XYZ file of C-alpha atoms in Angstrom:
706
model
C 32.065 -90.150 -33.787
C 32.468 -93.926 -33.877
C 33.257 -96.314 -31.079
C 36.810 -96.777 -32.437
C 37.334 -93.038 -32.278
C 36.155 -93.030 -28.619
C 38.664 -95.790 -27.886
C 41.535 -93.855 -29.409
C 40.540 -90.810 -27.471
C 40.577 -92.822 -24.327
C 44.045 -94.241 -25.155
C 45.574 -90.848 -26.049
C 43.629 -88.325 -24.064
C 46.107 -85.519 -24.675
C 45.310 -85.524 -28.392
C 41.864 -84.363 -29.342
C 40.059 -86.443 -31.904
C 38.434 -84.849 -34.887
C 34.723 -84.494 -34.442
C 35.009 -85.054 -30.708
C 33.922 -82.454 -28.161
C 36.594 -80.087 -27.021
C 38.334 -81.008 -23.806
C 39.032 -78.307 -21.299
C 42.615 -77.466 -20.787
C 44.162 -78.434 -17.468
C 45.585 -74.948 -17.057
C 42.142 -73.322 -17.174
C 40.680 -75.460 -14.378
C 40.737 -74.044 -10.862
C 39.691 -77.340 -9.352
C 41.775 -78.863 -6.610
C 41.237 -82.322 -8.213
C 43.967 -83.453 -10.655
C 43.009 -83.594 -14.303
C 44.300 -87.121 -14.715
C 41.617 -88.235 -12.292
C 38.728 -86.283 -13.827
C 39.431 -87.327 -17.435
C 39.022 -91.090 -16.983
C 35.849 -90.490 -15.063
C 34.508 -88.247 -17.813
C 35.430 -90.635 -20.616
C 33.781 -93.542 -18.844
C 30.661 -91.437 -18.450
C 30.705 -90.635 -22.180
C 31.027 -94.275 -23.116
C 28.120 -95.201 -20.783
C 25.935 -92.463 -22.224
C 26.681 -93.593 -25.822
C 25.762 -97.184 -25.084
C 22.578 -96.052 -23.373
C 21.256 -93.469 -25.867
C 23.426 -93.751 -29.004
C 24.252 -90.074 -28.759
C 27.798 -88.774 -28.827
C 27.081 -85.648 -26.811
C 26.671 -85.662 -23.042
C 23.893 -83.489 -21.538
C 26.607 -81.717 -19.621
C 29.905 -80.692 -20.983
C 33.162 -81.427 -19.307
C 33.461 -78.055 -17.623
C 30.089 -78.297 -15.913
C 30.751 -81.849 -14.812
C 34.066 -80.906 -13.311
C 32.505 -77.955 -11.555
C 29.751 -80.118 -9.987
C 32.176 -82.714 -8.746
C 34.395 -79.982 -7.322
C 31.436 -78.340 -5.570
C 30.416 -81.632 -3.997
C 33.877 -82.311 -2.627
C 34.222 -78.763 -1.272
C 30.908 -78.999 0.531
C 31.983 -82.260 2.079
C 35.165 -80.611 3.372
C 33.204 -77.696 4.875
C 30.769 -80.040 6.649
C 33.674 -82.015 8.075
C 35.327 -78.877 9.446
C 32.051 -77.663 11.025
C 31.530 -81.024 12.708
C 35.029 -80.966 14.173
C 34.341 -77.523 15.701
C 31.456 -78.974 17.732
C 33.332 -82.130 18.717
C 36.432 -80.381 20.132
C 35.720 -79.345 23.809
C 36.250 -75.727 24.872
C 36.914 -74.188 28.284
C 34.890 -71.020 29.068
C 36.983 -69.741 31.917
C 36.067 -66.088 31.514
C 32.556 -64.583 31.707
C 31.636 -60.977 31.178
C 29.091 -59.735 33.729
C 27.534 -56.393 34.535
C 25.516 -55.122 37.480
C 22.130 -53.445 36.775
C 21.929 -49.813 37.648
C 19.655 -48.788 40.515
C 17.043 -46.743 38.725
C 14.349 -45.255 40.857
C 10.987 -45.966 39.132
C 9.066 -42.948 38.032
C 5.754 -42.660 39.882
C 2.630 -42.406 37.790
C 0.554 -39.274 38.217
C -2.595 -39.711 40.272
C -5.748 -39.726 38.217
C -9.445 -40.200 38.796
C -10.808 -43.446 37.333
C -14.425 -44.437 36.837
C -15.463 -48.076 36.958
C -17.156 -49.514 33.890
C -18.816 -52.266 35.926
C -22.578 -52.197 36.446
C -23.553 -51.633 40.111
C -24.893 -54.750 41.816
C -28.013 -53.000 43.102
C -29.672 -49.652 42.612
C -31.990 -48.808 45.503
C -33.504 -51.300 47.906
C -35.945 -52.887 45.424
C -38.911 -51.893 47.530
C -41.448 -49.151 48.208
C -38.935 -47.099 50.198
C -36.082 -47.814 47.837
C -35.219 -44.145 47.299
C -34.646 -42.932 50.822
C -34.414 -46.054 52.946
C -32.000 -48.293 51.079
C -30.580 -50.881 53.457
C -26.930 -51.749 53.426
C -25.938 -55.380 53.351
C -23.179 -57.252 55.136
C -22.844 -60.437 57.182
C -21.691 -58.788 60.440
C -23.484 -56.171 62.495
C -21.416 -53.217 63.604
C -22.119 -50.230 65.825
C -20.831 -47.848 63.155
C -21.495 -48.574 59.504
C -18.313 -48.201 57.468
C -17.741 -48.228 53.741
C -14.116 -49.057 53.043
C -12.573 -48.886 49.596
C -10.510 -51.807 48.462
C -7.100 -50.716 47.110
C -6.436 -52.001 43.632
C -2.811 -52.406 42.421
C -1.637 -50.268 39.493
C 0.392 -52.310 37.006
C 3.229 -50.558 35.162
C 6.201 -51.790 33.191
C 8.790 -53.134 35.601
C 8.839 -54.949 38.893
C 6.655 -53.325 41.509
C 5.112 -54.908 44.608
C 1.298 -55.204 44.426
C -0.623 -53.647 47.299
C -2.857 -56.040 49.203
C -5.537 -54.871 51.624
C -7.645 -57.481 53.403
C -10.581 -55.417 54.593
C -14.329 -55.822 54.766
C -16.168 -53.728 52.229
C -19.462 -53.311 54.077
C -20.609 -53.719 57.649
C -24.332 -53.559 58.344
C -27.083 -55.640 59.966
C -29.006 -57.262 57.104
C -27.223 -59.653 54.700
C -28.330 -59.369 51.087
C -26.222 -61.024 48.404
C -28.822 -60.852 45.652
C -27.140 -59.928 42.407
C -29.028 -58.520 39.449
C -27.759 -60.079 36.249
C -28.941 -59.424 32.709
C -30.756 -62.404 31.315
C -31.559 -63.812 34.732
C -34.853 -65.594 35.148
C -35.896 -63.876 38.336
C -35.024 -61.013 40.684
C -37.224 -60.692 43.749
C -38.583 -57.276 44.729
C -41.236 -56.000 47.120
C -42.707 -53.348 44.802
C -42.636 -52.372 41.152
C -41.228 -48.932 41.929
C -38.156 -50.629 43.363
C -37.518 -52.326 40.025
C -37.705 -48.915 38.322
C -34.367 -47.987 39.913
C -32.570 -50.821 38.149
C -34.389 -50.139 34.892
C -33.342 -46.465 35.150
C -29.754 -47.602 35.464
C -30.124 -49.841 32.398
C -31.459 -46.875 30.422
C -28.483 -44.760 31.515
C -26.061 -47.455 30.378
C -27.861 -47.662 27.045
C -27.683 -43.871 26.602
C -23.919 -43.967 27.109
C -23.689 -46.205 24.070
C -26.124 -44.435 21.745
C -29.530 -42.665 21.744
C -32.290 -44.914 23.079
C -35.988 -45.602 22.586
C -37.839 -47.067 25.596
C -41.253 -48.689 25.100
C -43.305 -48.906 28.335
C -45.964 -51.601 27.927
C -48.664 -51.834 30.631
C -51.280 -54.441 31.420
C -54.758 -52.831 31.507
C -56.186 -55.209 34.140
C -57.753 -53.796 37.300
C -55.447 -55.786 39.570
C -52.458 -53.768 38.326
C -54.030 -50.381 39.006
C -52.196 -49.698 42.332
C -48.838 -50.432 40.700
C -49.608 -48.229 37.699
C -50.485 -45.302 39.952
C -47.254 -45.689 41.925
C -45.212 -45.923 38.727
C -46.890 -42.833 37.240
C -45.882 -40.813 40.315
C -42.358 -42.154 39.911
C -42.019 -41.142 36.276
C -41.187 -37.501 37.027
C -38.240 -38.512 39.174
C -37.054 -41.166 36.728
C -37.044 -38.822 33.746
C -35.484 -36.062 35.808
C -32.604 -38.424 36.589
C -32.372 -39.335 32.923
C -32.191 -35.661 31.911
C -35.371 -35.700 29.836
C -36.930 -32.695 31.569
C -33.753 -30.678 31.216
C -33.399 -31.667 27.572
C -36.975 -30.598 26.868
C -36.032 -26.944 27.417
C -32.736 -27.128 25.566
C -32.820 -25.492 22.106
C -30.441 -28.179 20.859
C -33.208 -30.747 21.329
C -36.002 -28.797 19.679
C -37.063 -31.796 17.585
C -37.789 -35.212 19.091
C -35.424 -36.892 16.659
C -32.552 -34.912 18.191
C -33.285 -35.983 21.775
C -31.132 -38.791 23.179
C -34.077 -40.513 24.914
C -37.454 -41.132 23.322
C -40.421 -42.847 24.950
C -43.447 -44.820 23.807
C -46.301 -45.650 26.210
C -48.633 -48.506 25.241
C -51.072 -50.861 26.958
C -52.551 -54.233 26.165
C -55.541 -56.390 26.910
C -57.017 -58.454 24.098
C -55.637 -55.707 21.815
C -52.637 -53.398 21.983
C -53.105 -49.619 22.204
C -50.305 -47.074 21.673
C -51.069 -43.943 23.725
C -48.297 -41.750 22.304
C -48.775 -40.721 18.693
C -45.074 -41.209 18.069
C -41.919 -41.636 20.152
C -41.629 -38.511 22.267
C -39.326 -36.827 24.742
C -42.012 -34.585 26.229
C -42.664 -35.519 29.876
C -46.143 -33.939 29.763
C -47.134 -36.139 26.859
C -45.773 -39.185 28.674
C -47.784 -38.368 31.803
C -50.920 -37.855 29.714
C -50.459 -41.304 28.193
C -50.156 -42.849 31.660
C -53.338 -41.064 32.731
C -55.168 -42.456 29.715
C -54.278 -46.014 30.755
C -55.572 -45.428 34.301
C -58.836 -43.998 32.990
C -59.302 -46.960 30.696
C -58.653 -49.401 33.545
C -61.063 -47.528 35.871
C -63.895 -48.200 33.428
C -63.639 -51.879 34.339
C -65.119 -51.174 37.782
C -67.934 -49.078 36.359
C -68.744 -51.591 33.650
C -67.296 -55.061 34.436
C -68.512 -56.394 31.082
C -66.225 -53.964 29.247
C -63.174 -56.039 30.181
C -62.376 -59.064 28.065
C -60.249 -60.707 30.731
C -57.641 -61.525 28.063
C -54.038 -60.409 28.419
C -52.244 -61.008 25.135
C -48.843 -59.868 26.326
C -46.749 -61.832 23.821
C -48.755 -60.541 20.879
C -48.264 -57.005 22.216
C -44.498 -57.473 22.495
C -44.317 -58.892 18.978
C -46.391 -56.012 17.573
C -44.294 -53.339 19.300
C -41.027 -55.002 18.222
C -42.185 -55.180 14.627
C -43.299 -51.528 14.707
C -40.228 -49.982 16.340
C -37.349 -52.213 15.239
C -36.683 -49.748 12.408
C -35.101 -47.467 15.015
C -32.328 -50.069 15.326
C -31.256 -49.617 11.689
C -32.574 -46.255 10.504
C -30.236 -43.290 10.927
C -29.691 -42.068 13.533
C -29.525 -45.559 14.991
C -30.980 -46.037 18.478
C -30.995 -48.752 21.065
C -34.512 -50.057 21.703
C -35.623 -51.632 24.986
C -39.014 -52.797 26.281
C -40.337 -52.582 29.851
C -43.431 -54.751 30.410
C -45.675 -54.467 33.501
C -48.095 -57.334 34.131
C -49.342 -59.480 37.012
C -50.390 -62.556 35.016
C -48.732 -65.127 32.784
C -50.518 -64.129 29.558
C -53.338 -65.745 27.616
C -51.565 -66.041 24.266
C -48.766 -68.425 25.136
C -48.830 -69.726 21.561
C -47.117 -66.460 20.512
C -44.159 -66.683 22.900
C -41.775 -68.242 20.344
C -42.560 -65.552 17.763
C -42.088 -62.759 20.321
C -38.761 -64.188 21.489
C -37.397 -64.593 17.960
C -38.536 -61.111 16.875
C -36.847 -59.419 19.849
C -33.673 -61.479 19.463
C -33.367 -60.663 15.762
C -34.007 -56.990 16.459
C -31.623 -56.967 19.477
C -34.325 -55.606 21.801
C -33.931 -56.562 25.489
C -37.210 -57.046 27.359
C -37.463 -56.166 31.059
C -40.544 -57.632 32.740
C -41.978 -56.399 36.041
C -44.277 -59.265 37.001
C -45.314 -61.510 39.874
C -43.798 -64.764 41.174
C -45.270 -67.928 39.721
C -46.713 -70.453 42.179
C -44.556 -73.569 42.425
C -45.775 -76.154 39.926
C -49.210 -74.563 39.569
C -50.896 -72.487 36.873
C -53.178 -70.435 39.107
C -52.726 -68.414 42.279
C -55.357 -66.705 44.434
C -55.438 -62.910 44.394
C -56.704 -61.223 47.557
C -59.228 -58.823 46.047
C -60.533 -55.886 48.077
C -62.826 -53.400 46.381
C -60.796 -50.196 45.822
C -63.898 -48.050 46.457
C -64.466 -47.690 50.258
C -68.182 -47.168 49.672
C -68.479 -50.879 48.924
C -67.903 -53.983 51.015
C -64.237 -54.216 52.001
C -64.192 -57.903 52.952
C -61.473 -59.773 51.054
C -62.334 -62.168 48.273
C -59.893 -64.657 46.747
C -59.995 -64.750 42.970
C -57.997 -67.225 40.848
C -55.623 -65.716 38.283
C -53.175 -67.293 35.859
C -49.690 -66.428 37.085
C -47.808 -69.667 36.449
C -46.382 -72.197 36.121
C -42.664 -71.483 36.156
C -41.859 -74.359 33.764
C -43.028 -75.134 30.246
C -44.848 -78.305 31.339
C -45.976 -79.441 34.820
C -43.062 -80.931 36.750
C -44.782 -81.385 40.137
C -47.400 -84.004 40.970
C -50.533 -82.810 42.704
C -51.295 -84.711 45.914
C -52.859 -83.348 49.054
C -51.312 -84.087 52.407
C -52.983 -86.555 54.722
C -54.942 -85.028 57.585
C -54.096 -81.449 56.562
C -56.539 -78.598 56.157
C -54.113 -76.398 54.230
C -55.529 -77.522 50.899
C -53.213 -77.165 47.917
C -50.802 -74.732 49.521
C -49.273 -72.262 47.067
C -45.514 -71.761 47.367
C -43.266 -69.335 45.550
C -41.464 -71.098 42.724
C -38.497 -68.719 42.825
C -39.177 -67.635 39.231
C -41.731 -65.843 37.106
C -44.242 -67.376 34.727
C -42.390 -69.435 32.120
C -43.244 -67.435 28.998
C -42.395 -64.026 30.457
C -39.264 -65.246 32.232
C -38.046 -66.921 29.043
C -38.719 -63.703 27.087
C -36.528 -61.735 29.505
C -33.874 -64.460 29.693
C -33.384 -65.003 25.963
C -33.402 -61.297 25.037
C -30.883 -60.278 27.713
C -33.357 -58.519 30.002
C -34.385 -59.106 33.608
C -37.566 -60.517 35.130
C -38.474 -58.639 38.329
C -40.660 -60.813 40.558
C -42.773 -58.364 42.585
C -44.568 -59.354 45.782
C -45.194 -56.999 48.740
C -45.143 -59.835 51.305
C -41.793 -61.304 50.348
C -40.281 -62.475 53.627
C -38.908 -65.599 55.270
C -41.238 -67.976 57.080
C -44.950 -68.601 56.728
C -47.216 -65.906 55.268
C -50.901 -66.201 56.190
C -53.846 -64.902 54.223
C -54.383 -62.057 56.659
C -50.787 -60.954 56.121
C -51.264 -60.815 52.360
C -51.745 -57.318 50.955
C -54.820 -56.452 48.923
C -54.525 -57.136 45.177
C -51.582 -59.482 45.788
C -51.446 -63.236 45.248
C -51.370 -65.345 48.393
C -48.128 -67.312 48.567
C -47.517 -69.148 51.834
C -43.699 -69.274 51.619
C -40.818 -67.626 49.785
C -37.357 -69.061 49.213
C -33.802 -67.745 49.041
C -33.177 -66.411 45.505
C -29.478 -67.282 45.723
C -30.328 -70.940 46.320
C -33.094 -71.000 43.738
C -30.739 -69.663 41.086
C -29.369 -73.206 40.724
C -32.866 -74.566 40.010
C -33.744 -72.413 37.018
C -36.230 -73.993 34.581
C -35.173 -74.858 31.038
C -35.908 -71.657 29.086
C -36.108 -73.331 25.691
C -38.657 -73.898 22.944
C -41.275 -76.645 23.165
C -39.567 -78.741 20.491
C -36.238 -78.620 22.321
C -38.004 -79.394 25.606
C -39.611 -82.526 24.146
C -36.266 -83.583 22.680
C -34.690 -83.462 26.135
C -37.580 -85.465 27.585
C -37.057 -88.121 24.918
C -33.403 -88.339 25.916
C -34.097 -89.234 29.567
C -36.851 -91.565 30.785
C -36.825 -90.122 34.309
C -37.632 -86.616 33.022
C -40.307 -87.955 30.701
C -41.841 -90.022 33.505
C -41.959 -86.997 35.819
C -43.771 -84.816 33.274
C -46.191 -87.615 32.398
C -46.934 -88.343 36.065
C -47.431 -84.643 36.827
C -49.920 -84.381 33.970
C -52.040 -87.314 35.217
C -51.805 -86.649 38.966
C -54.502 -83.995 39.248
C -56.489 -86.126 41.615
C -57.993 -85.503 45.038
C -56.014 -87.508 47.548
C -57.361 -88.619 50.913
C -57.858 -85.190 52.452
C -61.335 -86.029 53.823
C -60.765 -89.587 55.005
C -62.618 -90.712 58.086
C -60.505 -91.515 61.124
C -63.132 -91.693 63.949
C -65.725 -94.457 64.086
C -68.270 -94.162 66.942
C -69.877 -97.452 67.918
C -73.584 -97.162 68.685
C -74.193 -100.662 67.363
C -72.228 -103.170 65.276
C -74.353 -102.760 62.144
C -73.795 -99.016 62.019
C -70.030 -99.521 62.529
C -69.908 -101.973 59.642
C -71.687 -99.517 57.335
C -69.300 -96.685 58.313
C -66.265 -98.901 57.688
C -67.588 -99.972 54.265
C -68.199 -96.355 53.181
C -64.675 -95.355 54.208
C -63.234 -98.366 52.370
C -65.074 -97.363 49.223
C -63.386 -93.939 49.132
C -59.948 -95.507 49.560
C -60.678 -98.099 46.881
C -61.398 -95.316 44.344
C -57.996 -93.773 44.921
C -55.851 -96.932 44.874
C -55.821 -97.483 41.068
C -54.851 -93.859 40.432
C -51.955 -94.028 42.861
C -50.848 -97.398 41.477
C -50.761 -95.930 37.950
C -48.849 -92.892 39.222
C -46.176 -95.037 40.897
C -45.955 -97.293 37.847
C -45.379 -94.307 35.553
C -42.599 -92.888 37.734
C -40.977 -96.309 38.127
C -40.410 -96.500 34.369
C -37.855 -93.712 34.693
C -35.861 -95.061 37.649
C -33.170 -96.438 35.352
C -32.321 -92.956 34.038
C -32.620 -91.141 37.358
C -28.862 -91.235 38.051
C -28.152 -89.837 34.566
C -29.832 -86.542 35.468
C -27.296 -83.797 36.186
C -29.600 -80.771 36.704
C -30.538 -80.179 40.381
C -34.061 -79.125 39.431
C -34.867 -82.371 37.640
C -33.256 -84.545 40.315
C -35.234 -82.835 43.061
C -38.453 -83.014 41.048
C -38.181 -86.725 40.286
C -37.169 -87.744 43.823
C -39.981 -85.706 45.393
C -42.589 -87.135 43.022
C -41.483 -90.727 43.568
C -41.282 -90.303 47.351
C -44.703 -88.667 47.651
C -46.428 -91.093 45.266
C -45.068 -94.118 47.155
C -46.011 -92.587 50.512
C -49.597 -91.939 49.360
C -49.868 -95.465 47.941
C -48.609 -97.059 51.179
C -50.959 -94.991 53.320
C -53.991 -95.638 51.110
C -53.507 -99.405 50.858
C -52.655 -99.624 54.545
C -55.793 -97.639 55.416
C -57.946 -99.987 53.373
C -56.341 -103.014 55.026
C -56.919 -101.665 58.528
C -60.608 -101.042 57.758
C -60.964 -104.602 56.482
C -59.444 -105.882 59.720
C -61.912 -103.802 61.766
C -64.877 -105.234 59.842
C -63.884 -108.699 61.048
C -64.578 -107.549 64.585
C -62.676 -105.694 67.327
C -63.314 -105.434 71.065
C -62.518 -102.492 73.331
C -59.870 -103.161 75.945
C -61.723 -100.795 78.261
C -65.478 -101.570 78.265
C -66.264 -97.881 78.933
C -64.877 -96.735 75.562
C -67.264 -96.372 72.640
C -65.208 -94.963 69.708
C -62.470 -96.415 67.499
C -59.815 -93.951 66.239
C -57.400 -94.715 63.400
C -54.087 -92.907 63.840
C -50.878 -92.756 61.748
C -48.091 -95.001 63.010
C -44.397 -95.392 62.277
C -44.904 -99.156 61.959
C -46.278 -100.437 58.643
C -48.022 -103.633 59.706
C -50.126 -104.175 56.592
C -47.632 -106.480 54.836
C -43.984 -106.856 53.845
C -44.546 -105.358 50.375
C -45.967 -102.134 51.796
C -43.196 -102.042 54.383
C -40.523 -102.145 51.632
C -42.331 -99.449 49.658
C -42.496 -97.293 52.789
C -38.717 -97.618 53.238
C -38.194 -96.680 49.596
C -40.470 -93.643 49.902
C -38.594 -92.513 53.003
C -35.260 -92.918 51.150
C -36.393 -90.661 48.290
C -37.884 -88.002 50.553
C -34.911 -87.849 52.923
C -32.565 -87.489 49.936
C -34.544 -84.459 48.739
C -34.310 -82.829 52.181
C -30.571 -83.511 52.407
C -29.526 -82.480 48.884
C -31.926 -79.614 48.134
C -32.269 -77.614 51.324
C -34.162 -74.298 51.394
C -36.119 -75.096 48.238
C -39.808 -75.883 47.622
C -38.884 -79.523 46.981
C -37.186 -79.890 50.359
C -40.065 -78.122 52.123
C -42.666 -80.478 50.599
C -40.530 -83.564 51.276
C -40.104 -82.606 54.942
C -43.819 -81.940 55.181
C -44.568 -85.406 53.777
C -42.202 -87.023 56.266
C -44.018 -85.392 59.203
C -46.876 -87.913 58.854
C -45.995 -91.610 59.442
C -46.762 -94.098 56.673
C -48.462 -96.782 58.802
C -51.694 -97.035 60.815
C -52.848 -98.262 64.214
C -56.204 -98.558 65.980
C -56.762 -96.726 69.269
C -59.881 -96.367 71.410
C -61.494 -93.530 73.355
C -64.755 -92.459 74.981
C -66.952 -89.841 73.257
C -70.348 -90.546 74.903
C -72.018 -91.514 71.647
C -75.355 -92.465 73.203
C -75.639 -89.329 75.362
C -74.902 -86.975 72.455
C -77.537 -88.538 70.275
C -80.140 -88.160 73.006
C -79.359 -84.450 73.321
C -79.560 -83.777 69.571
C -83.367 -83.783 69.452
C -84.283 -82.187 72.765
C -84.908 -78.755 71.197
C -83.632 -76.921 74.322
C -80.768 -75.103 72.654
C -80.777 -71.398 73.474
C -81.130 -69.076 70.446
C -78.288 -66.699 69.598
C -78.593 -63.283 71.224
C -79.643 -60.533 68.827
C -76.927 -58.004 68.064
C -78.039 -54.421 68.669
C -76.741 -51.255 66.979
C -74.971 -53.185 64.231
C -74.174 -50.891 61.277
C -75.683 -52.044 57.997
C -73.380 -53.911 55.670
C -71.973 -52.066 52.705
C -73.165 -53.216 49.311
C -70.979 -55.694 47.485
C -70.392 -55.417 43.770
C -69.116 -58.239 41.568
C -65.401 -58.761 41.110
C -64.227 -57.460 37.727
C -62.157 -59.569 35.419
C -58.661 -59.360 36.767
């Protein structure tokens, strides 16, 4: 079709042109738009399409085009009508309402419910924990009452919740200690008390699936009393667990069918399994316990038979590797370890491997151990020969039962003028490796000490075969000061991230020095030359200590900039105590040396009768302005520890340091120096009277390796 033909078609639209596309009849269109409007639009579109492409045919025919245009216009009309419906205001004068029917709620039937929560405590955690469990509450009452708190029952609908404000317990002794899985420490007074909680853990495990319990005992002689008490307790424990009853049940003829199986093993330098295989026979279990006691008794008969090594972490790793198959082999069992030891272990290099093995095998480890001394590796065990035929006088033997942290975090300085030596305090936690093993595997570390009480505990009050710890601290308070139970690599990473922490650990490592515990404070004057010699000798001792204390203060000062960045209470208390004590020792030592130098220049007695100079601590630091400022700084650090960390070992040591003033002053007195020297060589001293009818002393045998 040519352009002229398109023009004719446009001029006479009613007449179709030959070769042109057919035009829809007006009568067949249902559109509301007149045909005389659509046709010009269509023809113009055809002309535009021809000029653009050279084609005579449109992509759409006339019918489709008309339909699209019609659809567009209809949609526009519908949208307009919908908009008008929203714009025209309406008056809602009538509302339909209905009143709810009063339906009496149907009461739920009463049922008996059992709590799934683990009891807070089982027994009294002591020797008399079975029959003499003490109740705990803050208020003493004449009649002990146990009141049950009413819990609301929630059902569908609106019901008022019942509220009862009542005290749960009323009894004389408060005890809020809570036993939590994974905790670093739970204080007890005897190992048999911890057995109650372990029995409960076994019961909870049995509710989930059959269980294998591995009892792992230290073979050392110091643990013999605890082993004997535990062996007597086993009958009752396994009776409560249903083992004895199951032994006579035909349904449990084979060990594999019994819900609870037991393995008894012991360790020293090597690990010994005393049950041939996991067993449910109580007689076989008791025989295994007896074998451990007999092996330990040989130590007293032949002290050289004991190696003195306690490779506890290697034993745990070996047992976990041997019995982890019970976790996956059908029928699957839970596996849990119970470790009894009174030392920290001699194979600390294996702690990471033991932790990872137990975590991968999902084996919780419960440790019944002893409290670690605060910031110290060794404690002194009060050893008394168990055989009454031998000398029963106590001997104090060092054993490794600490420290509670991975690296030393407490500087070692003796207190001025004290005869208490390096006093051992309870750290509030067990030895680091064992406590970490319990913490990371989801177990519990039971810290056993028979003399756990508030206040000072003297050596005479310490039970035989127990470590002497002078003071114990509130476990609820100490819970906030838990050490970092992490690997050595992670520990060093955290030290690198804070200079104050790094400075504390470095200072603690280099502070194992003897401070001025034996300094001379009295200087008798027989003649001036002798006084000068005595002053020079005392100065020499102080001069040896000054460089060490200066280096200690310098090391700690490097971390002062990061001290305020520390968020953990344990690290804040540790750094402040170390800085306060180091500064106090430095001020006292330099002030002491200065006062001796002043005395060498010559001093005269105010009273001519006096013949002795005495150097006493003073609140005034008169040795110079620099020492005075350092004394104020030391006091600031120590007082902050006392204020912010009450009822902790850090606060106790800070208060003890503050008891002695930082300065010095000279005083004079009369001691009759000349008269005493004349009486020393007279030879008239009366000899001691001879004791009659004194029984002969019992023989003493050497202390075995504990």
